[in-house]
Coordinates of C-alpha atoms in Angstrom, one line a residue:
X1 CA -12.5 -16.7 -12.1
X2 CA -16.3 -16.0 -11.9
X3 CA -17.4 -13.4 -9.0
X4 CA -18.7 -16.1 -6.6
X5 CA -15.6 -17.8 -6.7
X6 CA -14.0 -14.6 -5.7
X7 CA -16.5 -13.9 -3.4
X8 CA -16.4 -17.5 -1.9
X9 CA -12.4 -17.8 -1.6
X10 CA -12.1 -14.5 0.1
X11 CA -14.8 -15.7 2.8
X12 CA -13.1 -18.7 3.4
X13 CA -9.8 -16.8 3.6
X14 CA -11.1 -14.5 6.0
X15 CA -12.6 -16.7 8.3
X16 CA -9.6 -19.3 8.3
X17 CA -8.0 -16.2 9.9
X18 CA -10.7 -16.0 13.1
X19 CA -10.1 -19.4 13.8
X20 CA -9.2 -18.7 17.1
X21 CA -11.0 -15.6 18.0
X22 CA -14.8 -15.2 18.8
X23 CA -16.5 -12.6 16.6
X24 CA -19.8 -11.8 15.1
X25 CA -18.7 -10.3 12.0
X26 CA -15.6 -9.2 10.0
X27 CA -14.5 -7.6 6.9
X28 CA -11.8 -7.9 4.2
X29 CA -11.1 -5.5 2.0
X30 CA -8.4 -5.7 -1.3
X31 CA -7.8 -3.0 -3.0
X32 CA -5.7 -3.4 -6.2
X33 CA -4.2 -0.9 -7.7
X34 CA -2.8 -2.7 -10.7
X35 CA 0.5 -2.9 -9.4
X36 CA 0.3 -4.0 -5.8
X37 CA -2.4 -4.6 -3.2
X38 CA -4.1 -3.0 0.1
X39 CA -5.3 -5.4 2.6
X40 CA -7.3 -4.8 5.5
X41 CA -9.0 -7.2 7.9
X42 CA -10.6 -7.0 10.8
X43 CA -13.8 -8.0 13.1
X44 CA -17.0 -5.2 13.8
X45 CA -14.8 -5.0 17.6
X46 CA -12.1 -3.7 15.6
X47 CA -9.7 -6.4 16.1
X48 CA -7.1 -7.0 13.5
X49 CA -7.1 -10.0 10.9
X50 CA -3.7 -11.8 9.1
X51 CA -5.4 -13.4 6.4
X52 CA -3.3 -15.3 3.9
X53 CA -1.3 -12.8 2.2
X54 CA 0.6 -15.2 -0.1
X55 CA -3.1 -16.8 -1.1
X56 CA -4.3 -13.4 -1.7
X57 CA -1.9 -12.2 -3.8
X58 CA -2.0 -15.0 -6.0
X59 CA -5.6 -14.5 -6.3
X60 CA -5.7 -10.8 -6.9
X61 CA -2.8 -9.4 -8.5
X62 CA -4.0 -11.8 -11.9
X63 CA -7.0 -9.4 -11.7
X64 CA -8.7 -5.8 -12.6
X65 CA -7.8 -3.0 -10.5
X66 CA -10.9 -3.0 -8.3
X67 CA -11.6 -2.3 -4.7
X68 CA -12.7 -6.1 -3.3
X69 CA -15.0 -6.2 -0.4
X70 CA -16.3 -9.6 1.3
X71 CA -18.4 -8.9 4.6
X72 CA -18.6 -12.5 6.9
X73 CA -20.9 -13.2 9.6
X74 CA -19.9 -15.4 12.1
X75 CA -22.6 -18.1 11.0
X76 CA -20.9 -18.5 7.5
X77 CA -22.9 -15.9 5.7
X78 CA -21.1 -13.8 3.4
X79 CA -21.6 -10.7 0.9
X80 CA -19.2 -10.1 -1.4
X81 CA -19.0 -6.7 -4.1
X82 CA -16.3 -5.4 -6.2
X83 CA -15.8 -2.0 -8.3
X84 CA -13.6 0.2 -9.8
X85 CA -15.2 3.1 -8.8
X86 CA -14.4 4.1 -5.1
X87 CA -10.3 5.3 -5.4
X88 CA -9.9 3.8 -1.7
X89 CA -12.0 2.5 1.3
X90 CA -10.9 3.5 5.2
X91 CA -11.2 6.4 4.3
X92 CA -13.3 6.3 1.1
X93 CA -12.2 8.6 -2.0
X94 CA -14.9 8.9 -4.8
X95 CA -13.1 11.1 -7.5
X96 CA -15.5 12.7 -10.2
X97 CA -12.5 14.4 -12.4
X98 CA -9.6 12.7 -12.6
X99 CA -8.2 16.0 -14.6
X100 CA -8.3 18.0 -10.9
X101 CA -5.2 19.2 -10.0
X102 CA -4.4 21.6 -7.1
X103 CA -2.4 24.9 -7.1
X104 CA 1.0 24.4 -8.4
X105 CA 0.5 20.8 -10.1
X106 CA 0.1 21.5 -13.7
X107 CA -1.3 19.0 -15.8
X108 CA 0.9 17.9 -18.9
X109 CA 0.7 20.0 -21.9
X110 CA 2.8 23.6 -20.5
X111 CA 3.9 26.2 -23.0
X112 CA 7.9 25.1 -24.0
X113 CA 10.1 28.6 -23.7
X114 CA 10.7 30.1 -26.8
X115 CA 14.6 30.0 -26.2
X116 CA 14.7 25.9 -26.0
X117 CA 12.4 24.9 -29.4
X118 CA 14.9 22.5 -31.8
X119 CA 16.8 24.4 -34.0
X120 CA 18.5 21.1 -35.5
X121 CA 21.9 24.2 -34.9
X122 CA 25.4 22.7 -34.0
X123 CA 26.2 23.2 -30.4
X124 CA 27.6 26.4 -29.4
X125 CA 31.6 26.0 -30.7
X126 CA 32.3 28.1 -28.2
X127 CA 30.3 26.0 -25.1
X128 CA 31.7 22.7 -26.8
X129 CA 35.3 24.3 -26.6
X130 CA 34.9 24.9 -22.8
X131 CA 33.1 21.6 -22.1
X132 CA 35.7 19.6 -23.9
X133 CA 38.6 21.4 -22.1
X134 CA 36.9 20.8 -18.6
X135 CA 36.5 16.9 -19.2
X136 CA 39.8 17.0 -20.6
X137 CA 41.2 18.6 -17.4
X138 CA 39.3 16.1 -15.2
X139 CA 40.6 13.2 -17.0
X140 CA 44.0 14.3 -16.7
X141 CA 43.4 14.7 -12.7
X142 CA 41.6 11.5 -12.6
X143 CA 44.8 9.6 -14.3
X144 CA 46.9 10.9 -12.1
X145 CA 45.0 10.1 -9.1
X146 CA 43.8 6.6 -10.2
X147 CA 46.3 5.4 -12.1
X148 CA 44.7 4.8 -15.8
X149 CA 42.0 7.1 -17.3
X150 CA 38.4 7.3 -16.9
X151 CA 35.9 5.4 -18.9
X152 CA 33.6 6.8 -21.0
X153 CA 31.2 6.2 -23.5
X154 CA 32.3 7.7 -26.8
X155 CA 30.3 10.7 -27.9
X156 CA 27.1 11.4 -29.3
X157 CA 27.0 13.2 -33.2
X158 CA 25.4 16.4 -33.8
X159 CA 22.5 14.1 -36.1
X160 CA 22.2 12.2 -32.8
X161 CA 21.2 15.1 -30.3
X162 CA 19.1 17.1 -33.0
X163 CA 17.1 13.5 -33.4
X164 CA 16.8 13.7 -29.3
X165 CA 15.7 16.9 -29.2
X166 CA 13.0 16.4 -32.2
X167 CA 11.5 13.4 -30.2
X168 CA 11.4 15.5 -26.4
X169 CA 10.2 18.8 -28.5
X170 CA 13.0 20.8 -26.8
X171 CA 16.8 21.9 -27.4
X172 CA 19.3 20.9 -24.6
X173 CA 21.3 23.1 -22.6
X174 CA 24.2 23.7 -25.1
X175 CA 26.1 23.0 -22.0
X176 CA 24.7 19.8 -21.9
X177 CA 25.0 19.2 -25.3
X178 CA 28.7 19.6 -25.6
X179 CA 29.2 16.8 -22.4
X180 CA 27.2 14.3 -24.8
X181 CA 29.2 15.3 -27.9
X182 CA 32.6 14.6 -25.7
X183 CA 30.8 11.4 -23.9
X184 CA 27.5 9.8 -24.4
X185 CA 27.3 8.1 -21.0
X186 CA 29.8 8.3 -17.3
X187 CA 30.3 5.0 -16.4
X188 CA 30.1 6.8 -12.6
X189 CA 34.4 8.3 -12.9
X190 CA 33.1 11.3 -10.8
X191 CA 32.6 13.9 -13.6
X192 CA 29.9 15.3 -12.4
X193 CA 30.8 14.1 -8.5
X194 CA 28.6 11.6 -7.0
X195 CA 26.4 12.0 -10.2
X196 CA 26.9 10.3 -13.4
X197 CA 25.0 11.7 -17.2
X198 CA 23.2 8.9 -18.3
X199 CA 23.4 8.2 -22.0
X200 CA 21.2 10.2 -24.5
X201 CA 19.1 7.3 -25.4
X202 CA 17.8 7.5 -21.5
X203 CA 17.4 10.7 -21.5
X204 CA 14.8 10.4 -24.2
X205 CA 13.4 7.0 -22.9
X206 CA 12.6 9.0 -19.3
X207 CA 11.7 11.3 -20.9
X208 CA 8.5 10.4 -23.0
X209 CA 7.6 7.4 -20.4
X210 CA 4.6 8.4 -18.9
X211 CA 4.3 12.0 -18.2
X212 CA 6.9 14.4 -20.1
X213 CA 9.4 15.9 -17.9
X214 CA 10.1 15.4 -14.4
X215 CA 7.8 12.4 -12.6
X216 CA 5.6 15.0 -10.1
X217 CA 4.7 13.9 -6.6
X218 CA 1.5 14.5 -4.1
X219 CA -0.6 14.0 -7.5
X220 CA -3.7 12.4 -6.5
X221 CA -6.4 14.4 -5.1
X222 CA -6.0 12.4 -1.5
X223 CA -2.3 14.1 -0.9
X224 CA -2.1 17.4 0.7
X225 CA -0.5 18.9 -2.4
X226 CA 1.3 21.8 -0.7
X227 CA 4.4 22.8 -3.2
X228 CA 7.2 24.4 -1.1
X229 CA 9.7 26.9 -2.2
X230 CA 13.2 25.7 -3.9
X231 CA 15.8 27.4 -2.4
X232 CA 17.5 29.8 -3.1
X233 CA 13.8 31.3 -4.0
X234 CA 13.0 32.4 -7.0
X235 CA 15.0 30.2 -9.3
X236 CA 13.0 27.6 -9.2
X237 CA 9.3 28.0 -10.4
X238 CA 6.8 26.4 -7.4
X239 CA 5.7 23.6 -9.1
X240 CA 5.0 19.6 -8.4
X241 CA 6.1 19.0 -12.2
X242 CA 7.2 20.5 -15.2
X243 CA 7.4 19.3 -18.3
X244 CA 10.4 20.9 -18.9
X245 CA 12.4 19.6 -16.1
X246 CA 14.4 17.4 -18.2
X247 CA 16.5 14.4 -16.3
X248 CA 19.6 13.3 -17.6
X249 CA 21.4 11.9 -14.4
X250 CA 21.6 10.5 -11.3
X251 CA 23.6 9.0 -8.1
X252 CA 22.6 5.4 -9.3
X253 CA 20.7 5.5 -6.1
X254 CA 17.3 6.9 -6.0
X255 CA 18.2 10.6 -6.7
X256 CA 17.9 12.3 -10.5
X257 CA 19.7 15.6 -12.3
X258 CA 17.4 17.0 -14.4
X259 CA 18.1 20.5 -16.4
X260 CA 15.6 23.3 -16.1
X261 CA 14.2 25.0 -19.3
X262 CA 11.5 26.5 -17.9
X263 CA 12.9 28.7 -14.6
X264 CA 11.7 31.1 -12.5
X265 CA 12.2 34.8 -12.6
X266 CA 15.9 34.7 -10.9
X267 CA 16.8 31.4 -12.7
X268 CA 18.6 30.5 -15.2
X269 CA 17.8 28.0 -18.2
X270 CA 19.7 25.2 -17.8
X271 CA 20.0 25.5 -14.3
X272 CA 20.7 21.9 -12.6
X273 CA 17.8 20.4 -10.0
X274 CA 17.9 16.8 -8.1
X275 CA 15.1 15.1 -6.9
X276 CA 14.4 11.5 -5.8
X277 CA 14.2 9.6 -2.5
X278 CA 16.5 11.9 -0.7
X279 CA 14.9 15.0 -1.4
X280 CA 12.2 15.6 0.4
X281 CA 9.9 18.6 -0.2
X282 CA 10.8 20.4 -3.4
X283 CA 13.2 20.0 -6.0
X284 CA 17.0 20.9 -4.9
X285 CA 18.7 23.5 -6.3
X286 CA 22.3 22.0 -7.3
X287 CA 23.9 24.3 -9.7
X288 CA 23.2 27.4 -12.3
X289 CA 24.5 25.0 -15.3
X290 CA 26.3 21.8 -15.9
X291 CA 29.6 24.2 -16.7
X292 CA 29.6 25.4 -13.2
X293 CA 29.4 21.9 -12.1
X294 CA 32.2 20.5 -13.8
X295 CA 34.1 23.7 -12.5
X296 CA 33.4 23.1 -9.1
X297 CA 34.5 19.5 -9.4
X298 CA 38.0 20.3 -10.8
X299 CA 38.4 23.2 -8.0
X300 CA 37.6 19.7 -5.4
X301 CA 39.5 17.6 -7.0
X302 CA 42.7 20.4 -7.4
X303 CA 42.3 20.7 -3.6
X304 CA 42.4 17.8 -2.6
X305 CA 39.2 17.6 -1.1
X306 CA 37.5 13.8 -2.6
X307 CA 36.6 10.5 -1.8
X308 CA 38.7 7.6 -4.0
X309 CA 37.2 4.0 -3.8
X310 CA 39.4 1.2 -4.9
X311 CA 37.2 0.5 -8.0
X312 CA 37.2 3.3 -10.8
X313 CA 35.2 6.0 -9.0
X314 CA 36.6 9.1 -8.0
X315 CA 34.0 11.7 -5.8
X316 CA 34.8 15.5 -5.3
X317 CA 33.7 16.7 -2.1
X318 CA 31.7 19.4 -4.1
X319 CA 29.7 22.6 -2.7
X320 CA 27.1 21.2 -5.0
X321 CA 27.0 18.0 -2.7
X322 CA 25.8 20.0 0.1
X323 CA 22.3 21.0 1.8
X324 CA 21.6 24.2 3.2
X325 CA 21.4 24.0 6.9
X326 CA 18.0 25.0 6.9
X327 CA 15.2 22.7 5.7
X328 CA 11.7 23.4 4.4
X329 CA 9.9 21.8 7.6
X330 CA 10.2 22.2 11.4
X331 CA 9.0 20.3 14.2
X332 CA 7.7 21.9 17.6
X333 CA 6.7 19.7 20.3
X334 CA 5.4 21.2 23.8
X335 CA 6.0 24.8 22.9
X336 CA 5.4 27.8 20.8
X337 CA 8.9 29.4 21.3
X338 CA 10.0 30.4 17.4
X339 CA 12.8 32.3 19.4
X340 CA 14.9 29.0 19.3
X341 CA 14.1 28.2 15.8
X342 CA 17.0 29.4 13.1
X343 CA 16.1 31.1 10.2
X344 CA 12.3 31.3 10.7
X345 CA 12.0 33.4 8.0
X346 CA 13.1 30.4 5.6
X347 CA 10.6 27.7 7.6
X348 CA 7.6 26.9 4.9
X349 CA 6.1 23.7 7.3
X350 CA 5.7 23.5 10.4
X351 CA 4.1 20.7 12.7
X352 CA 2.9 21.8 15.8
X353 CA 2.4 19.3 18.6
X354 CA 0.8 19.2 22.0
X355 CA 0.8 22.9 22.5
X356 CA -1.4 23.6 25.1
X357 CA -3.6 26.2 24.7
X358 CA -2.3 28.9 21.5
X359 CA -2.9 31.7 19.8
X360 CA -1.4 31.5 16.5
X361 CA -0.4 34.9 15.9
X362 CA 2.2 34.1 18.2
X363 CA 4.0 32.4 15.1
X364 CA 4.2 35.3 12.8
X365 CA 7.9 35.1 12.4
X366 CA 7.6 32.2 10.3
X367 CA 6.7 34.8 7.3
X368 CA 7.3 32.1 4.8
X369 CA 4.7 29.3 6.4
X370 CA 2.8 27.8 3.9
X371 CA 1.2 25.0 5.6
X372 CA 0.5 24.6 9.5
X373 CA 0.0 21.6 11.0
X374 CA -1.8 22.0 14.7
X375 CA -1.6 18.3 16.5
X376 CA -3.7 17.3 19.6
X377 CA -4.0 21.0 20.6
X378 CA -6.4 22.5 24.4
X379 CA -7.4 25.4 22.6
X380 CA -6.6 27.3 19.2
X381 CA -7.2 30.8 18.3
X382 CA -6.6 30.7 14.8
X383 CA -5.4 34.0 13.9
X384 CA -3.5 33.4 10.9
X385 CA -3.5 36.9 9.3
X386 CA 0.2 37.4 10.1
X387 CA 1.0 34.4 7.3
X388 CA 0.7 36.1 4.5
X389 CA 1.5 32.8 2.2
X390 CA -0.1 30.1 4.3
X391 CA -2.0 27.5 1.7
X392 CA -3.1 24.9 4.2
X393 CA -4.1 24.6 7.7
X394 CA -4.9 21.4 9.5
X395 CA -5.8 22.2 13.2
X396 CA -6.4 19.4 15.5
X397 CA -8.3 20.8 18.6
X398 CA -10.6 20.6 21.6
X399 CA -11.9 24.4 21.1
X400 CA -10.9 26.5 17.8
X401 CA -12.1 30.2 17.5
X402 CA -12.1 30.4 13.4
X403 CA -12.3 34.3 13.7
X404 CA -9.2 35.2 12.6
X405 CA -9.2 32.9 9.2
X406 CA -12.1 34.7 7.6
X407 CA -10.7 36.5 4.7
X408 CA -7.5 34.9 3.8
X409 CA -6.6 35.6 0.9
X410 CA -4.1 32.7 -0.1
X411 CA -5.8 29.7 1.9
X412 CA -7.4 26.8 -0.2
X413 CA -7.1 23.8 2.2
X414 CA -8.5 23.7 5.7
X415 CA -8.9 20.7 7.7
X416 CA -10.7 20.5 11.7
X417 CA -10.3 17.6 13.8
X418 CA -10.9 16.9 17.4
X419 CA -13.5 19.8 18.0
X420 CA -15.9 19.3 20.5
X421 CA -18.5 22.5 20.3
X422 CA -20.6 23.4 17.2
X423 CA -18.2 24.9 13.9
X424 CA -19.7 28.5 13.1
X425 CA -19.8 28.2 9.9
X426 CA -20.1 31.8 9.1
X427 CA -16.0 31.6 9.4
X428 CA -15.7 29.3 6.6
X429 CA -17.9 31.3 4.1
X430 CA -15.6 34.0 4.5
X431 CA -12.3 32.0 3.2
X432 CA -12.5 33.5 -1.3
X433 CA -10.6 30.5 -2.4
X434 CA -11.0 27.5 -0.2
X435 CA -10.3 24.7 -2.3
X436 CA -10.3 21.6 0.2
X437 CA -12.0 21.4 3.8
X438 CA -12.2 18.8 6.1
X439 CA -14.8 18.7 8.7
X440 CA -15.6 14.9 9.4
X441 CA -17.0 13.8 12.5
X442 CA -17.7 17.5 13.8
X443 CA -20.6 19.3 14.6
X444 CA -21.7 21.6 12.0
X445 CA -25.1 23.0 12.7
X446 CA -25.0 24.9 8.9
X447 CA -23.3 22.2 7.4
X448 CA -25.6 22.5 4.4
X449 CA -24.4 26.2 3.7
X450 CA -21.1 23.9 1.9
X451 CA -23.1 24.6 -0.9
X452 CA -22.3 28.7 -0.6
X453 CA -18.4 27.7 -1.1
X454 CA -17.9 28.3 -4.9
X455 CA -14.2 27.6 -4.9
X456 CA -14.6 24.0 -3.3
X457 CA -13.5 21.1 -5.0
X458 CA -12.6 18.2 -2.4
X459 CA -14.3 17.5 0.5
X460 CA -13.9 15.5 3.6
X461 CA -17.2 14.6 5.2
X462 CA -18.4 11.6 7.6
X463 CA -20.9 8.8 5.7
X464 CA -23.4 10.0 8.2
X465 CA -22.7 13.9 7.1
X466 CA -23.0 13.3 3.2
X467 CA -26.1 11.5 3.6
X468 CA -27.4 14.6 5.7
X469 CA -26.3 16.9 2.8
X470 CA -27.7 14.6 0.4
X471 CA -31.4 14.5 1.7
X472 CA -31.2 18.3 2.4
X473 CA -31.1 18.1 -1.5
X474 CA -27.3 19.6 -1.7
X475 CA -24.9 17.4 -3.9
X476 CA -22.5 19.6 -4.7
X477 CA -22.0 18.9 -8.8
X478 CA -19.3 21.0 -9.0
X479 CA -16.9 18.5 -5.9
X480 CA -13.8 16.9 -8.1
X481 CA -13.5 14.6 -5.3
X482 CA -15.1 13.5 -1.9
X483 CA -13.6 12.1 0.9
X484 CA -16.0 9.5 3.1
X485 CA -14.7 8.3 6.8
X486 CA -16.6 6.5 9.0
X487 CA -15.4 3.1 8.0
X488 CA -19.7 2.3 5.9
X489 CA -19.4 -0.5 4.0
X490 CA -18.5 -0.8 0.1
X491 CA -22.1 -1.1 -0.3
X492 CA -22.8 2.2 1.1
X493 CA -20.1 3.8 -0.1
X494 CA -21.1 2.7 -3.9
X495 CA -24.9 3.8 -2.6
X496 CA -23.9 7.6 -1.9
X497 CA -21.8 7.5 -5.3
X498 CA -25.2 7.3 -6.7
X499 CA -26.9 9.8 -5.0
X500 CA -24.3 12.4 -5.4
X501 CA -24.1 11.5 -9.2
X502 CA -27.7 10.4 -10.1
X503 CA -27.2 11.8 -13.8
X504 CA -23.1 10.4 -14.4
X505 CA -22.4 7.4 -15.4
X506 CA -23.9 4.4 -13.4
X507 CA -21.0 2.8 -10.4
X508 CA -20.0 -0.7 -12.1
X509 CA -20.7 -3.0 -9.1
X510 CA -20.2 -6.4 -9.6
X511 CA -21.6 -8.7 -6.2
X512 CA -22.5 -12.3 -4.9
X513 CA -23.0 -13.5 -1.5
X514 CA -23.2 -17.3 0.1
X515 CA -23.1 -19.6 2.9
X516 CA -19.6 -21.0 4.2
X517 CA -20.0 -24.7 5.4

């Protein structure tokens, strides 16, 4: 399909939806990210649109990734552009290098531990000893319990894990190793509790599908990117990824095991993680091996303490099973008081909402915070000195004294919302590694001192603040990304890619406009 067929159908699908509505001009925007679509309609009063979602996917998903843009007077005029190069529109993102990461999300391609290079050596005879006497112990608990005896895959050959290991570049856990020498795949009988080891072949498969290792979250540059702590800390190194998070299990619902290689300084290698739709935040901590698991499933099951379902599975009610009381995050809504919060010390995100009037300092219990979260605030006095850790602040205020931030030494990402005096900028100059900052829609009499900030890389500005930097001569070559609000058209948006890149690579637009009849 040509352009002004594109162009043409989305009018026509945009105005079928205003049938009943008077407007003088509305937008539709598509954007397709190759696997699934982002529609937004809506008239310049800011009224909502339910164009034809069924026509529009079957006229988009067929087609390029692309953000699609078709603008529709109410005369039956129309202006229709496309490109691949704006990430998103509402806000827009126009990312220059698509190889910048923030802290803590590591890019494939990390040094493998000396300890876990193939050695094409037999398992341990020692580990495959224990391993085979645990499972052997389970399945003579499970028999009794169920009535017949678990099924299991048969297991793997020595040839077949030191083939594995060649292809991931890594050696197993010998703990690990020995579970796939006695089985090659749980058919979910509760070995490893609600878990199951998938077989070898997956390993590999998720392995070397896309990234190596573990899939990472909060990669793009338009996340907040803020890695939390695993707890117990220390064990786990603070990272979105690693390539040597290798997973080799799961619940069969959403949530993976995956064997650490590459720990932290009180780790272990071979230490057992879970992540996946239940885990929010950072990886879990589960276990120090896959021994200690299979222990603590036989102490469950020897005490009585599981589940039986009337088909074949059999779950322990293992320690391992169990969150720490204390999450990552904390909510406070309508008051400052940490005095009710347990365990502050351990908090690493806090959101805080409607408070009034507050000086921050008043949190300094929270040692551990790592990124704050003011929300529709009176007044802030953002003294954050007593947070030794803190990454990221987002304050969301109608005054803000930024005394107290100048300085801070671990802060790369601050974002300012809602203020309605002039920002001194003089604060901001005086953050060494501010990475990301946000300052869209605000007042900033010395906004073009942004240029002073040698350690930025992503910035969120209004379209009318980008083109003031940009005709005070400041592009800032050295951004990775740019974040536009301000709802300008795709037009504008591909205009100020331009100007902020006049010597890259030229935006590939593609546009046609008509009459509806």
């Amino acid at each position: 399909m040509n352009p002004g067929d594109i162009g043409r159908e989305m009018a026509r699908l945009l105005r079928d939806s205003t049938r009943s509505i008077e407007f003088t001009s509305a937008v539709l925007r598509i954007h397709n990210t190759g696997g699934g679509l982002s529609i937004q309609a809506e008239t310049k009063s800011g009224r909502y649109l339910n164009p034809g979602m069924t026509a529009l996917a079957d006229l988009f998903l067929p087609l390029p990734p692309s953000i699609y843009e078709v603008r529709l007077s109410h005369t039956g005029e129309y202006a229709f552009l496309a490109t691949p190069d704006v990430g998103t529109t509402s806000p827009a993102w126009l990312v220059f290098d698509d190889a910048f990461r923030y802290p803590g999300h590591p890019l494939p391609g990390m040094p493998l531990p000396a300890r876990s290079r193939p050695t094409g050596a037999p398992t341990d005879p020692a580990v495959l000893a224990r391993i085979t006497a645990l499972a052997a112990e389970f399945a003579e608990l499970y028999t009794r319990i169920k009535g017949h005896a678990p099924k299991w895959e048969p297991g793997c050959t020595e040839a077949q894990l030191a083939e594995a290991e060649e292809r991931i570049g890594a050696r197993l856990p010998e703990d690990l190793r020995a579970l796939y020498r006695v089985s090659d795949q749980d058919d979910e009988t509760g070995l490893l509790g609600r878990y199951s080891h998938e077989s070898l072949g997956r390993l590999v498969a998720q392995y070397l599908e896309g990234r190596p290792g573990t899939h990472g979250w909060q990669e793009t540059v338009s996340d907040e990117g803020v890695v939390m702590e695993t707890s117990p800390a220390g064990r786990v190194k603070r990272l979105s990824r690693n390539d040597w998070w290798v997973t080799f299990g799961s619940d069969h619902a959403g949530d993976y095991l995956t064997v650490d290689l590459d720990p932290a300084k009180n780790g272990v290698s071979g230490q057992v993680l879970e992540y996946g739709r239940n885990v929010w935040g950072p990886p879990r901590y589960v276990a120090p091996s896959v021994t200690a698991m299979l222990e603590e499933v036989l102490r469950a099951l020897k005490a009585g303490e599981f589940r039986e379902f009337a088909s074949h599975r059999l779950i322990a009610e293992a320690a391992f099973h169990q969150d720490s009381f204390r999450a990552h995050d904390e909510v406070m809504t309508e008051t400052t008081d940490v005095s009710a919060i347990v365990e502050p010390e351990l908090v690493q995100e806090l959101y805080l909402n409607d408070p009034g009037s507050v000086d921050l300092a008043i949190l300094n219990p929270l040692s551990s915070l790592r990124h704050l979260r003011v929300n529709r605030a009176d007044s802030v006095a953002a003294d954050l000195s007593g947070f030794p850790l803190l990454e990221a602040a987002s304050i969301e205020s109608s005054k803000v004294d930024l005394a107290g931030i100048a300085g801070h030494p671990t802060l790369w990402s601050l974002s300012l919302a809602g203020v309605k005096h002039p920002i001194d900028f003089g604060h901001l100059a005086g953050l060494p590694g501010l990475i990301r900052l946000g300052l869209a829609g605000l007042d900033v009499p010395e906004l073009e001192r942004v240029g002073e900030l040698s350690s930025l890389r992503v910035l969120t500005l209004d379209d009318g603040q980008v083109r003031r930097l940009l005709d005070a001569g400041v592009t800032l070559p050295s951004l990775a990304a740019i974040e536009i609000t301000g709802g300008a058209p795709l037009a504008e948006i591909v205009r100020l890619r331009r100007r902020l890149r006049p010597d890259g690579p030229a935006p590939e637009v593609i546009e046609a406009s008509g009459t509806l009849v």
